[in-house]
PDB file of C-alpha atoms and ligand atoms in Angstrom:
ATOM      1  CA  MET A   1       0.001  -0.002   0.007  1.00  0.00           C
ATOM      2  CA  ALA A   2       1.197   3.488  -0.834  1.00  0.00           C
ATOM      3  CA  GLU A   3       0.826   4.560   2.824  1.00  0.00           C
ATOM      4  CA  LYS A   4       3.175   1.776   3.946  1.00  0.00           C
ATOM      5  CA  GLU A   5       5.698   2.753   1.358  1.00  0.00           C
ATOM      6  CA  GLU A   6       5.903   6.216   2.874  1.00  0.00           C
ATOM      7  CA  SER A   7       6.481   4.868   6.386  1.00  0.00           C
ATOM      8  CA  LYS A   8      10.086   5.833   6.526  1.00  0.00           C
ATOM      9  CA  HIS A   9      10.214   7.756   9.705  1.00  0.00           C
ATOM     10  CA  TRP A  10      10.861   6.254  13.147  1.00  0.00           C
ATOM     11  CA  LEU A  11      10.243   7.361  16.674  1.00  0.00           C
ATOM     12  CA  GLY A  12      12.664   6.638  19.540  1.00  0.00           C
ATOM     13  CA  PHE A  13      11.416   7.095  23.143  1.00  0.00           C
ATOM     14  CA  ASP A  14      13.573   7.050  26.298  1.00  0.00           C
ATOM     15  CA  LEU A  15      11.334   6.677  29.375  1.00  0.00           C
ATOM     16  CA  GLY A  16      13.471   7.441  32.383  1.00  0.00           C
ATOM     17  CA  GLY A  17      12.650   7.713  36.046  1.00  0.00           C
ATOM     18  CA  THR A  18      12.997  11.423  36.129  1.00  0.00           C
ATOM     19  CA  LYS A  19      12.595  12.489  32.521  1.00  0.00           C
ATOM     20  CA  MET A  20      11.211  11.191  29.219  1.00  0.00           C
ATOM     21  CA  GLN A  21      12.549  12.058  25.836  1.00  0.00           C
ATOM     22  CA  VAL A  22      11.365  11.292  22.317  1.00  0.00           C
ATOM     23  CA  LYS A  23      12.884  11.982  18.943  1.00  0.00           C
ATOM     24  CA  VAL A  24      11.502  11.793  15.458  1.00  0.00           C
ATOM     25  CA  PHE A  25      14.040  10.425  12.967  1.00  0.00           C
ATOM     26  CA  ASP A  26      14.008  10.341   9.087  1.00  0.00           C
ATOM     27  CA  GLU A  27      15.053   7.244   7.238  1.00  0.00           C
ATOM     28  CA  HIS A  28      18.760   8.260   7.712  1.00  0.00           C
ATOM     29  CA  PHE A  29      18.271   8.740  11.461  1.00  0.00           C
ATOM     30  CA  GLN A  30      18.610  12.484  11.248  1.00  0.00           C
ATOM     31  CA  THR A  31      16.507  14.173  13.987  1.00  0.00           C
ATOM     32  CA  LEU A  32      13.471  15.941  12.666  1.00  0.00           C
ATOM     33  CA  GLY A  33      11.821  16.783  15.981  1.00  0.00           C
ATOM     34  CA  LYS A  34      12.156  16.122  19.666  1.00  0.00           C
ATOM     35  CA  GLU A  35      10.535  16.689  23.013  1.00  0.00           C
ATOM     36  CA  ARG A  36      11.577  16.205  26.583  1.00  0.00           C
ATOM     37  CA  ARG A  37       9.489  16.357  29.738  1.00  0.00           C
ATOM     38  CA  LYS A  38       9.618  15.438  33.354  1.00  0.00           C
ATOM     39  CA  THR A  39       8.373  11.939  34.240  1.00  0.00           C
ATOM     40  CA  LYS A  40       6.048  12.354  37.087  1.00  0.00           C
ATOM     41  CA  ALA A  41       6.449   9.367  39.367  1.00  0.00           C
ATOM     42  CA  ASN A  42       3.390   7.809  40.977  1.00  0.00           C
ATOM     43  CA  GLU A  43       0.924   9.729  38.826  1.00  0.00           C
ATOM     44  CA  GLY A  44      -0.649   6.430  37.774  1.00  0.00           C
ATOM     45  CA  VAL A  45      -0.554   4.453  34.540  1.00  0.00           C
ATOM     46  CA  SER A  46      -3.288   6.170  32.563  1.00  0.00           C
ATOM     47  CA  ALA A  47      -1.865   9.660  33.387  1.00  0.00           C
ATOM     48  CA  GLY A  48       1.627   8.396  32.521  1.00  0.00           C
ATOM     49  CA  VAL A  49       0.489   6.956  29.184  1.00  0.00           C
ATOM     50  CA  LYS A  50      -1.269  10.165  28.392  1.00  0.00           C
ATOM     51  CA  ARG A  51       1.847  12.159  29.123  1.00  0.00           C
ATOM     52  CA  ILE A  52       3.851   9.887  26.884  1.00  0.00           C
ATOM     53  CA  VAL A  53       1.303  10.255  24.040  1.00  0.00           C
ATOM     54  CA  GLU A  54       1.331  14.062  24.410  1.00  0.00           C
ATOM     55  CA  THR A  55       5.148  14.173  24.309  1.00  0.00           C
ATOM     56  CA  VAL A  56       5.135  12.095  21.115  1.00  0.00           C
ATOM     57  CA  ARG A  57       2.538  14.370  19.492  1.00  0.00           C
ATOM     58  CA  ILE A  58       4.475  17.536  20.390  1.00  0.00           C
ATOM     59  CA  ALA A  59       7.648  16.066  18.767  1.00  0.00           C
ATOM     60  CA  LEU A  60       5.727  15.001  15.636  1.00  0.00           C
ATOM     61  CA  GLU A  61       4.249  18.532  15.352  1.00  0.00           C
ATOM     62  CA  GLU A  62       7.691  20.047  15.593  1.00  0.00           C
ATOM     63  CA  ALA A  63       8.954  17.606  12.939  1.00  0.00           C
ATOM     64  CA  GLY A  64       5.951  18.281  10.627  1.00  0.00           C
ATOM     65  CA  VAL A  65       5.438  14.517  10.401  1.00  0.00           C
ATOM     66  CA  SER A  66       2.129  12.722  10.753  1.00  0.00           C
ATOM     67  CA  LEU A  67       1.718   9.359  12.541  1.00  0.00           C
ATOM     68  CA  ALA A  68       0.789   7.855   9.192  1.00  0.00           C
ATOM     69  CA  ALA A  69       4.378   8.433   8.044  1.00  0.00           C
ATOM     70  CA  ILE A  70       5.840   6.633  11.067  1.00  0.00           C
ATOM     71  CA  GLY A  71       7.056   3.003  10.575  1.00  0.00           C
ATOM     72  CA  GLY A  72       7.097   2.398  14.360  1.00  0.00           C
ATOM     73  CA  MET A  73       8.337   3.440  17.729  1.00  0.00           C
ATOM     74  CA  GLY A  74      10.998   1.854  19.879  1.00  0.00           C
ATOM     75  CA  MET A  75      10.891   2.578  23.650  1.00  0.00           C
ATOM     76  CA  GLY A  76      13.776   2.233  26.040  1.00  0.00           C
ATOM     77  CA  VAL A  77      12.237   1.452  29.449  1.00  0.00           C
ATOM     78  CA  PRO A  78      13.787   0.915  32.906  1.00  0.00           C
ATOM     79  CA  GLY A  79      13.168  -2.204  34.969  1.00  0.00           C
ATOM     80  CA  PRO A  80      12.493  -5.841  34.186  1.00  0.00           C
ATOM     81  CA  LEU A  81      10.416  -6.401  31.076  1.00  0.00           C
ATOM     82  CA  ASN A  82       8.528  -9.289  29.525  1.00  0.00           C
ATOM     83  CA  LEU A  83       9.732  -8.673  25.905  1.00  0.00           C
ATOM     84  CA  GLU A  84       7.479 -11.236  24.315  1.00  0.00           C
ATOM     85  CA  ALA A  85       4.342  -9.826  25.885  1.00  0.00           C
ATOM     86  CA  GLY A  86       5.522  -6.139  25.857  1.00  0.00           C
ATOM     87  CA  ILE A  87       4.860  -5.828  29.594  1.00  0.00           C
ATOM     88  CA  LEU A  88       6.785  -3.569  31.956  1.00  0.00           C
ATOM     89  CA  GLU A  89       6.981  -5.894  34.996  1.00  0.00           C
ATOM     90  CA  LEU A  90       8.177  -3.338  37.615  1.00  0.00           C
ATOM     91  CA  ALA A  91       9.403   0.227  37.522  1.00  0.00           C
ATOM     92  CA  PRO A  92       9.819   1.381  41.084  1.00  0.00           C
ATOM     93  CA  ASN A  93      10.756   4.912  39.923  1.00  0.00           C
ATOM     94  CA  LEU A  94       7.505   5.234  38.092  1.00  0.00           C
ATOM     95  CA  GLY A  95       5.436   3.375  40.656  1.00  0.00           C
ATOM     96  CA  TRP A  96       4.297   1.023  37.883  1.00  0.00           C
ATOM     97  CA  GLU A  97       3.829  -2.756  37.996  1.00  0.00           C
ATOM     98  CA  LYS A  98       2.713  -5.202  35.278  1.00  0.00           C
ATOM     99  CA  VAL A  99       1.902  -2.490  32.730  1.00  0.00           C
ATOM    100  CA  PRO A 100       1.171  -3.774  29.204  1.00  0.00           C
ATOM    101  CA  LEU A 101       2.993  -0.732  27.814  1.00  0.00           C
ATOM    102  CA  ARG A 102       3.410  -2.021  24.205  1.00  0.00           C
ATOM    103  CA  ASP A 103      -0.256  -2.693  23.726  1.00  0.00           C
ATOM    104  CA  LEU A 104      -1.283   0.542  25.506  1.00  0.00           C
ATOM    105  CA  MET A 105       0.987   2.610  23.262  1.00  0.00           C
ATOM    106  CA  GLU A 106      -0.095   0.812  20.084  1.00  0.00           C
ATOM    107  CA  LYS A 107      -3.715   1.470  20.929  1.00  0.00           C
ATOM    108  CA  GLU A 108      -3.176   5.089  21.657  1.00  0.00           C
ATOM    109  CA  LEU A 109      -0.885   5.835  18.614  1.00  0.00           C
ATOM    110  CA  GLY A 110      -2.039   3.316  16.054  1.00  0.00           C
ATOM    111  CA  ILE A 111       1.533   2.385  15.093  1.00  0.00           C
ATOM    112  CA  PRO A 112       3.727  -0.653  15.831  1.00  0.00           C
ATOM    113  CA  VAL A 113       5.649  -0.244  19.132  1.00  0.00           C
ATOM    114  CA  VAL A 114       8.670  -2.203  20.350  1.00  0.00           C
ATOM    115  CA  ILE A 115       9.813  -1.964  23.997  1.00  0.00           C
ATOM    116  CA  GLY A 116      13.273  -2.782  25.254  1.00  0.00           C
ATOM    117  CA  ASN A 117      15.513  -2.346  28.236  1.00  0.00           C
ATOM    118  CA  ASP A 118      16.840   1.258  28.334  1.00  0.00           C
ATOM    119  CA  VAL A 119      20.440   0.114  28.727  1.00  0.00           C
ATOM    120  CA  ASP A 120      20.052  -2.277  25.739  1.00  0.00           C
ATOM    121  CA  MET A 121      18.666   0.537  23.672  1.00  0.00           C
ATOM    122  CA  GLY A 122      21.555   2.809  24.646  1.00  0.00           C
ATOM    123  CA  LEU A 123      24.190   0.354  23.694  1.00  0.00           C
ATOM    124  CA  TYR A 124      22.444  -0.492  20.458  1.00  0.00           C
ATOM    125  CA  GLY A 125      22.439   3.289  19.693  1.00  0.00           C
ATOM    126  CA  GLU A 126      26.216   3.263  20.266  1.00  0.00           C
ATOM    127  CA  TYR A 127      26.588   0.150  18.089  1.00  0.00           C
ATOM    128  CA  GLN A 128      24.573   1.699  15.211  1.00  0.00           C
ATOM    129  CA  PHE A 129      25.733   5.235  15.346  1.00  0.00           C
ATOM    130  CA  GLY A 130      28.372   5.814  18.010  1.00  0.00           C
ATOM    131  CA  ALA A 131      31.346   4.338  19.827  1.00  0.00           C
ATOM    132  CA  ALA A 132      30.705   0.610  19.082  1.00  0.00           C
ATOM    133  CA  GLN A 133      30.099   0.680  15.369  1.00  0.00           C
ATOM    134  CA  GLU A 134      31.303  -2.332  13.399  1.00  0.00           C
ATOM    135  CA  SER A 135      31.834  -4.342  16.628  1.00  0.00           C
ATOM    136  CA  ARG A 136      31.232  -8.070  16.412  1.00  0.00           C
ATOM    137  CA  CYS A 137      30.586  -8.123  20.144  1.00  0.00           C
ATOM    138  CA  ALA A 138      30.059  -4.892  22.138  1.00  0.00           C
ATOM    139  CA  LEU A 139      29.821  -4.970  25.969  1.00  0.00           C
ATOM    140  CA  GLY A 140      28.342  -1.792  27.619  1.00  0.00           C
ATOM    141  CA  ILE A 141      28.673  -0.807  31.264  1.00  0.00           C
ATOM    142  CA  PHE A 142      26.837   2.203  32.484  1.00  0.00           C
ATOM    143  CA  PRO A 143      27.273   3.182  36.084  1.00  0.00           C
ATOM    144  CA  GLY A 144      24.652   5.513  37.617  1.00  0.00           C
ATOM    145  CA  THR A 145      22.319   5.177  40.523  1.00  0.00           C
ATOM    146  CA  GLY A 146      22.731   1.498  39.816  1.00  0.00           C
ATOM    147  CA  ILE A 147      25.073  -0.141  37.273  1.00  0.00           C
ATOM    148  CA  GLY A 148      23.524  -1.151  33.963  1.00  0.00           C
ATOM    149  CA  GLY A 149      24.951  -3.510  31.445  1.00  0.00           C
ATOM    150  CA  ALA A 150      24.242  -4.638  27.931  1.00  0.00           C
ATOM    151  CA  CYS A 151      25.752  -6.724  25.149  1.00  0.00           C
ATOM    152  CA  ILE A 152      25.263  -6.549  21.330  1.00  0.00           C
ATOM    153  CA  TYR A 153      26.428  -9.715  19.714  1.00  0.00           C
ATOM    154  CA  GLU A 154      26.628  -9.876  15.931  1.00  0.00           C
ATOM    155  CA  GLY A 155      24.065  -7.198  15.648  1.00  0.00           C
ATOM    156  CA  GLN A 156      21.565  -8.740  18.097  1.00  0.00           C
ATOM    157  CA  ILE A 157      20.841  -7.640  21.635  1.00  0.00           C
ATOM    158  CA  LEU A 158      21.722 -10.509  23.954  1.00  0.00           C
ATOM    159  CA  ARG A 159      18.482 -11.353  25.942  1.00  0.00           C
ATOM    160  CA  GLY A 160      16.743 -14.205  27.666  1.00  0.00           C
ATOM    161  CA  LYS A 161      13.716 -16.027  26.326  1.00  0.00           C
ATOM    162  CA  THR A 162      11.285 -13.467  27.653  1.00  0.00           C
ATOM    163  CA  ALA A 163      13.380 -11.044  29.745  1.00  0.00           C
ATOM    164  CA  SER A 164      16.213  -8.714  29.043  1.00  0.00           C
ATOM    165  CA  CYS A 165      19.519  -9.735  30.574  1.00  0.00           C
ATOM    166  CA  PHE A 166      23.139  -8.693  31.131  1.00  0.00           C
ATOM    167  CA  GLU A 167      22.633  -7.429  34.712  1.00  0.00           C
ATOM    168  CA  ILE A 168      26.337  -6.680  35.116  1.00  0.00           C
ATOM    169  CA  GLY A 169      25.547  -4.648  38.240  1.00  0.00           C
ATOM    170  CA  HIS A 170      24.520  -7.862  40.021  1.00  0.00           C
ATOM    171  CA  VAL A 171      27.636  -9.864  39.252  1.00  0.00           C
ATOM    172  CA  GLN A 172      29.422 -10.491  42.502  1.00  0.00           C
ATOM    173  CA  ALA A 173      32.406  -8.233  43.026  1.00  0.00           C
ATOM    174  CA  ILE A 174      33.197  -9.100  46.664  1.00  0.00           C
ATOM    175  CA  PRO A 175      32.219 -12.432  48.253  1.00  0.00           C
ATOM    176  CA  ASN A 176      30.000 -11.782  51.192  1.00  0.00           C
ATOM    177  CA  GLY A 177      30.336  -8.039  50.541  1.00  0.00           C
ATOM    178  CA  PRO A 178      27.898  -5.192  51.299  1.00  0.00           C
ATOM    179  CA  LEU A 179      24.157  -5.832  50.862  1.00  0.00           C
ATOM    180  CA  CYS A 180      22.850  -4.879  47.462  1.00  0.00           C
ATOM    181  CA  GLY A 181      19.447  -3.360  46.709  1.00  0.00           C
ATOM    182  CA  CYS A 182      18.532  -6.671  45.061  1.00  0.00           C
ATOM    183  CA  GLY A 183      18.920  -8.516  48.387  1.00  0.00           C
ATOM    184  CA  LYS A 184      22.170 -10.314  47.516  1.00  0.00           C
ATOM    185  CA  LYS A 185      25.585  -9.522  48.921  1.00  0.00           C
ATOM    186  CA  GLY A 186      28.630  -8.041  47.269  1.00  0.00           C
ATOM    187  CA  CYS A 187      27.131  -7.192  43.836  1.00  0.00           C
ATOM    188  CA  LEU A 188      29.152  -4.786  41.687  1.00  0.00           C
ATOM    189  CA  GLU A 189      26.379  -2.264  42.141  1.00  0.00           C
ATOM    190  CA  ALA A 190      26.669  -2.466  45.986  1.00  0.00           C
ATOM    191  CA  VAL A 191      30.440  -1.536  45.814  1.00  0.00           C
ATOM    192  CA  ALA A 192      30.762   0.751  42.783  1.00  0.00           C
ATOM    193  CA  SER A 193      27.551   2.626  41.853  1.00  0.00           C
ATOM    194  CA  ARG A 194      27.380   6.351  41.965  1.00  0.00           C
ATOM    195  CA  LEU A 195      25.228   6.183  45.047  1.00  0.00           C
ATOM    196  CA  VAL A 196      27.729   3.994  46.887  1.00  0.00           C
ATOM    197  CA  THR A 197      30.594   6.192  45.731  1.00  0.00           C
ATOM    198  CA  ALA A 198      28.694   9.305  46.776  1.00  0.00           C
ATOM    199  CA  ALA A 199      28.067   7.792  50.211  1.00  0.00           C
ATOM    200  CA  ALA A 200      31.770   7.059  50.655  1.00  0.00           C
ATOM    201  CA  ALA A 201      32.603  10.560  49.517  1.00  0.00           C
ATOM    202  CA  ALA A 202      30.093  12.102  51.979  1.00  0.00           C
ATOM    203  CA  ALA A 203      31.849  10.132  54.776  1.00  0.00           C
ATOM    204  CA  ALA A 204      35.164  11.447  53.657  1.00  0.00           C
ATOM    205  CA  ALA A 205      33.895  14.941  53.738  1.00  0.00           C
ATOM    206  CA  CYS A 206      32.454  14.417  57.207  1.00  0.00           C
ATOM    207  CA  ARG A 207      35.899  13.118  58.366  1.00  0.00           C
ATOM    208  CA  GLY A 208      37.448  16.339  57.022  1.00  0.00           C
ATOM    209  CA  ASP A 209      39.289  14.430  54.248  1.00  0.00           C
ATOM    210  CA  ALA A 210      37.548  16.231  51.310  1.00  0.00           C
ATOM    211  CA  PRO A 211      37.539  19.892  51.916  1.00  0.00           C
ATOM    212  CA  HIS A 212      36.629  20.900  48.314  1.00  0.00           C
ATOM    213  CA  LEU A 213      33.689  18.519  48.203  1.00  0.00           C
ATOM    214  CA  MET A 214      32.542  19.711  51.648  1.00  0.00           C
ATOM    215  CA  GLN A 215      32.570  23.322  50.421  1.00  0.00           C
ATOM    216  CA  LYS A 216      30.877  22.697  47.077  1.00  0.00           C
ATOM    217  CA  ALA A 217      28.315  19.964  47.814  1.00  0.00           C
ATOM    218  CA  GLY A 218      28.324  19.313  51.548  1.00  0.00           C
ATOM    219  CA  THR A 219      27.458  15.806  52.779  1.00  0.00           C
ATOM    220  CA  ASP A 220      23.951  15.496  51.326  1.00  0.00           C
ATOM    221  CA  LEU A 221      23.982  12.510  49.000  1.00  0.00           C
ATOM    222  CA  THR A 222      21.534  14.171  46.595  1.00  0.00           C
ATOM    223  CA  ASN A 223      24.030  16.985  46.024  1.00  0.00           C
ATOM    224  CA  ILE A 224      27.014  14.669  45.438  1.00  0.00           C
ATOM    225  CA  ARG A 225      26.364  13.957  41.820  1.00  0.00           C
ATOM    226  CA  SER A 226      28.952  13.023  39.107  1.00  0.00           C
ATOM    227  CA  GLY A 227      29.841  16.704  38.395  1.00  0.00           C
ATOM    228  CA  ALA A 228      30.455  17.391  42.096  1.00  0.00           C
ATOM    229  CA  LEU A 229      32.755  14.334  42.403  1.00  0.00           C
ATOM    230  CA  ALA A 230      34.701  15.443  39.241  1.00  0.00           C
ATOM    231  CA  GLU A 231      35.054  19.023  40.463  1.00  0.00           C
ATOM    232  CA  SER A 232      36.293  17.930  43.898  1.00  0.00           C
ATOM    233  CA  ILE A 233      38.964  15.719  42.315  1.00  0.00           C
ATOM    234  CA  ALA A 234      40.023  18.496  39.954  1.00  0.00           C
ATOM    235  CA  ALA A 235      40.266  20.838  42.948  1.00  0.00           C
ATOM    236  CA  GLY A 236      42.605  18.414  44.742  1.00  0.00           C
ATOM    237  CA  ASP A 237      40.501  16.178  46.972  1.00  0.00           C
ATOM    238  CA  VAL A 238      42.826  13.145  46.796  1.00  0.00           C
ATOM    239  CA  GLU A 239      40.603  11.015  49.058  1.00  0.00           C
ATOM    240  CA  ILE A 240      37.690  11.392  46.632  1.00  0.00           C
ATOM    241  CA  GLU A 241      39.893  10.431  43.683  1.00  0.00           C
ATOM    242  CA  ASN A 242      40.902   7.309  45.642  1.00  0.00           C
ATOM    243  CA  ILE A 243      37.251   6.465  46.184  1.00  0.00           C
ATOM    244  CA  VAL A 244      36.277   6.890  42.566  1.00  0.00           C
ATOM    245  CA  ARG A 245      39.339   4.937  41.311  1.00  0.00           C
ATOM    246  CA  LEU A 246      38.543   2.075  43.707  1.00  0.00           C
ATOM    247  CA  ALA A 247      34.944   1.814  42.360  1.00  0.00           C
ATOM    248  CA  ALA A 248      36.258   1.958  38.751  1.00  0.00           C
ATOM    249  CA  GLY A 249      38.703  -0.823  39.655  1.00  0.00           C
ATOM    250  CA  HIS A 250      35.827  -3.045  40.805  1.00  0.00           C
ATOM    251  CA  MET A 251      34.051  -2.366  37.519  1.00  0.00           C
ATOM    252  CA  GLY A 252      37.245  -3.219  35.581  1.00  0.00           C
ATOM    253  CA  ARG A 253      37.645  -6.590  37.272  1.00  0.00           C
ATOM    254  CA  VAL A 254      34.085  -7.552  36.579  1.00  0.00           C
ATOM    255  CA  VAL A 255      34.495  -6.431  32.941  1.00  0.00           C
ATOM    256  CA  GLY A 256      37.610  -8.635  32.732  1.00  0.00           C
ATOM    257  CA  SER A 257      35.638 -11.651  33.871  1.00  0.00           C
ATOM    258  CA  VAL A 258      32.862 -10.902  31.319  1.00  0.00           C
ATOM    259  CA  ILE A 259      35.522 -10.573  28.597  1.00  0.00           C
ATOM    260  CA  ASN A 260      36.644 -14.182  29.470  1.00  0.00           C
ATOM    261  CA  LEU A 261      33.126 -15.355  28.649  1.00  0.00           C
ATOM    262  CA  LEU A 262      32.312 -13.355  25.576  1.00  0.00           C
ATOM    263  CA  ALA A 263      35.500 -11.920  24.068  1.00  0.00           C
ATOM    264  CA  PRO A 264      33.951  -8.555  23.058  1.00  0.00           C
ATOM    265  CA  ASP A 265      36.078  -6.470  20.797  1.00  0.00           C
ATOM    266  CA  THR A 266      34.612  -3.250  22.213  1.00  0.00           C
ATOM    267  CA  VAL A 267      33.807  -2.231  25.818  1.00  0.00           C
ATOM    268  CA  VAL A 268      31.666   0.866  25.936  1.00  0.00           C
ATOM    269  CA  LEU A 269      31.647   2.956  29.116  1.00  0.00           C
ATOM    270  CA  GLY A 270      28.694   5.306  29.500  1.00  0.00           C
ATOM    271  CA  GLY A 271      26.433   7.275  31.834  1.00  0.00           C
ATOM    272  CA  GLY A 272      26.855  10.448  33.903  1.00  0.00           C
ATOM    273  CA  LEU A 273      29.699   9.226  36.091  1.00  0.00           C
ATOM    274  CA  ILE A 274      31.793   8.240  33.050  1.00  0.00           C
ATOM    275  CA  GLU A 275      30.875  11.492  31.165  1.00  0.00           C
ATOM    276  CA  ALA A 276      32.073  13.562  34.101  1.00  0.00           C
ATOM    277  CA  MET A 277      35.400  11.658  34.375  1.00  0.00           C
ATOM    278  CA  PRO A 278      36.011   9.737  31.151  1.00  0.00           C
ATOM    279  CA  ASP A 279      39.782   9.400  31.296  1.00  0.00           C
ATOM    280  CA  LEU A 280      39.928   8.345  34.933  1.00  0.00           C
ATOM    281  CA  HIS A 281      37.371   5.601  34.384  1.00  0.00           C
ATOM    282  CA  ALA A 282      38.877   4.384  31.068  1.00  0.00           C
ATOM    283  CA  GLU A 283      42.229   4.078  32.746  1.00  0.00           C
ATOM    284  CA  GLU A 284      41.040   2.240  35.880  1.00  0.00           C
ATOM    285  CA  ILE A 285      38.597  -0.006  34.038  1.00  0.00           C
ATOM    286  CA  ARG A 286      41.236  -1.026  31.573  1.00  0.00           C
ATOM    287  CA  LYS A 287      43.699  -1.614  34.394  1.00  0.00           C
ATOM    288  CA  GLY A 288      41.143  -3.543  36.495  1.00  0.00           C
ATOM    289  CA  SER A 289      40.166  -5.738  33.515  1.00  0.00           C
ATOM    290  CA  LEU A 290      43.727  -6.891  33.122  1.00  0.00           C
ATOM    291  CA  GLU A 291      43.732  -8.259  36.743  1.00  0.00           C
ATOM    292  CA  THR A 292      41.017 -10.845  35.718  1.00  0.00           C
ATOM    293  CA  VAL A 293      41.148 -11.295  32.002  1.00  0.00           C
ATOM    294  CA  LEU A 294      42.974 -14.325  30.458  1.00  0.00           C
ATOM    295  CA  SER A 295      46.251 -13.319  29.057  1.00  0.00           C
ATOM    296  CA  SER A 296      45.215 -14.603  25.651  1.00  0.00           C
ATOM    297  CA  PHE A 297      42.436 -11.909  25.506  1.00  0.00           C
ATOM    298  CA  GLU A 298      44.764  -9.054  26.538  1.00  0.00           C
ATOM    299  CA  GLY A 299      44.881  -6.578  23.646  1.00  0.00           C
ATOM    300  CA  SER A 300      41.773  -8.131  21.989  1.00  0.00           C
ATOM    301  CA  TYR A 301      39.436  -5.409  23.172  1.00  0.00           C
ATOM    302  CA  HIS A 302      39.158  -1.613  23.211  1.00  0.00           C
ATOM    303  CA  VAL A 303      37.809   0.288  26.163  1.00  0.00           C
ATOM    304  CA  VAL A 304      35.979   3.350  24.810  1.00  0.00           C
ATOM    305  CA  THR A 305      33.661   6.016  26.187  1.00  0.00           C
ATOM    306  CA  ALA A 306      30.173   6.375  24.821  1.00  0.00           C
ATOM    307  CA  ALA A 307      29.842   8.932  22.089  1.00  0.00           C
ATOM    308  CA  LEU A 308      26.133   9.837  21.890  1.00  0.00           C
ATOM    309  CA  GLY A 309      25.312  10.912  25.481  1.00  0.00           C
ATOM    310  CA  ASP A 310      21.622  11.396  26.003  1.00  0.00           C
ATOM    311  CA  ASP A 311      20.724  10.529  22.449  1.00  0.00           C
ATOM    312  CA  ALA A 312      22.003   6.968  22.633  1.00  0.00           C
ATOM    313  CA  ALA A 313      18.713   5.469  23.940  1.00  0.00           C
ATOM    314  CA  THR A 314      16.324   7.348  21.642  1.00  0.00           C
ATOM    315  CA  MET A 315      18.481   6.559  18.520  1.00  0.00           C
ATOM    316  CA  GLY A 316      19.011   3.027  19.627  1.00  0.00           C
ATOM    317  CA  ALA A 317      15.315   2.427  20.342  1.00  0.00           C
ATOM    318  CA  ALA A 318      14.278   3.807  16.969  1.00  0.00           C
ATOM    319  CA  ALA A 319      16.884   1.731  15.098  1.00  0.00           C
ATOM    320  CA  TRP A 320      16.011  -1.428  17.021  1.00  0.00           C
ATOM    321  CA  ALA A 321      12.302  -0.901  16.279  1.00  0.00           C
ATOM    322  CA  LYS A 322      13.328  -0.556  12.577  1.00  0.00           C
ATOM    323  CA  GLN A 323      15.410  -3.715  12.700  1.00  0.00           C
ATOM    324  CA  LEU A 324      12.667  -5.741  14.383  1.00  0.00           C
ATOM    325  CA  LEU A 325       9.793  -4.388  12.268  1.00  0.00           C
ATOM    326  CA  LYS A 326      11.487  -4.118   8.914  1.00  0.00           C
ATOM    327  CA  GLY A 327      14.462  -6.519   9.317  1.00  0.00           C
ATOM    328  CA  THR A 328      16.942  -3.933   8.360  1.00  0.00           C
TER     329      THR A 328
HETATM  330 ZN1   ZN B   1      22.492  -6.945  43.315  1.00  0.00          ZN
END
């Protein structure tokens, strides 16, 4: 049908815990329109869906593109998903549980919708358009409030039968270590996430070991964000640098173990913490990986920082939708 022939535009949606972002792309994945709004936690599913639909419509209007010209929409979504059924199982940040997001969006918009894990979508964006192009196997590690992971293997997102996988944040880093949010002990996330690093930094500031951080951000965890950590290190807070390097070292050792399993040629580091201190993280993660990787894999992988920033998930989601729906 003529209308199908014209379906050459794609939507990429990134549904985060604090903000949502959508982009309208042409067939070459150039941005035609975009919109970004706050995600209101706990406003309920129907209000949330309405907000998503409004955000999409605003971006389409800006782009001058009608829904009839859209081939489909990919959505990067946080939390465990049932990929087969298109259900968001649990998103504590949104206060959502068992939401049939794919069907709800298809009903509202009248276009095919594909949902995926937000970290998977971000790494797929880097694979298609950014730091991991041409990789046979790309591994992604994205430290933030937690630590997300993803793997693209020969152009496919590694996943389970129904659920997304690659929970690198819950690989054990320290046997019998600190309790993780997931209930297990010693997970990478429990020893190296930004939240854990910020807590250690706050303690150092309380002890009087981080004067610059104390002056700039104080000891309130919500103020000790990636930028504040980077500034404090640049200003000479050696103890904060030690804390951040220690966390990056933990990430590196886990990355090395994963390399032993999958032999990725590219390891992509992304997220706010990495963006704020790319060189420090690349150095420590490279070094840490060498402590655990088999010598035969040394030199077989590149550790690179993500190239697309905030756009990775929207671009990746749109490209993934295109691959699944059109097979290209
Ligand atoms: Zn865990």
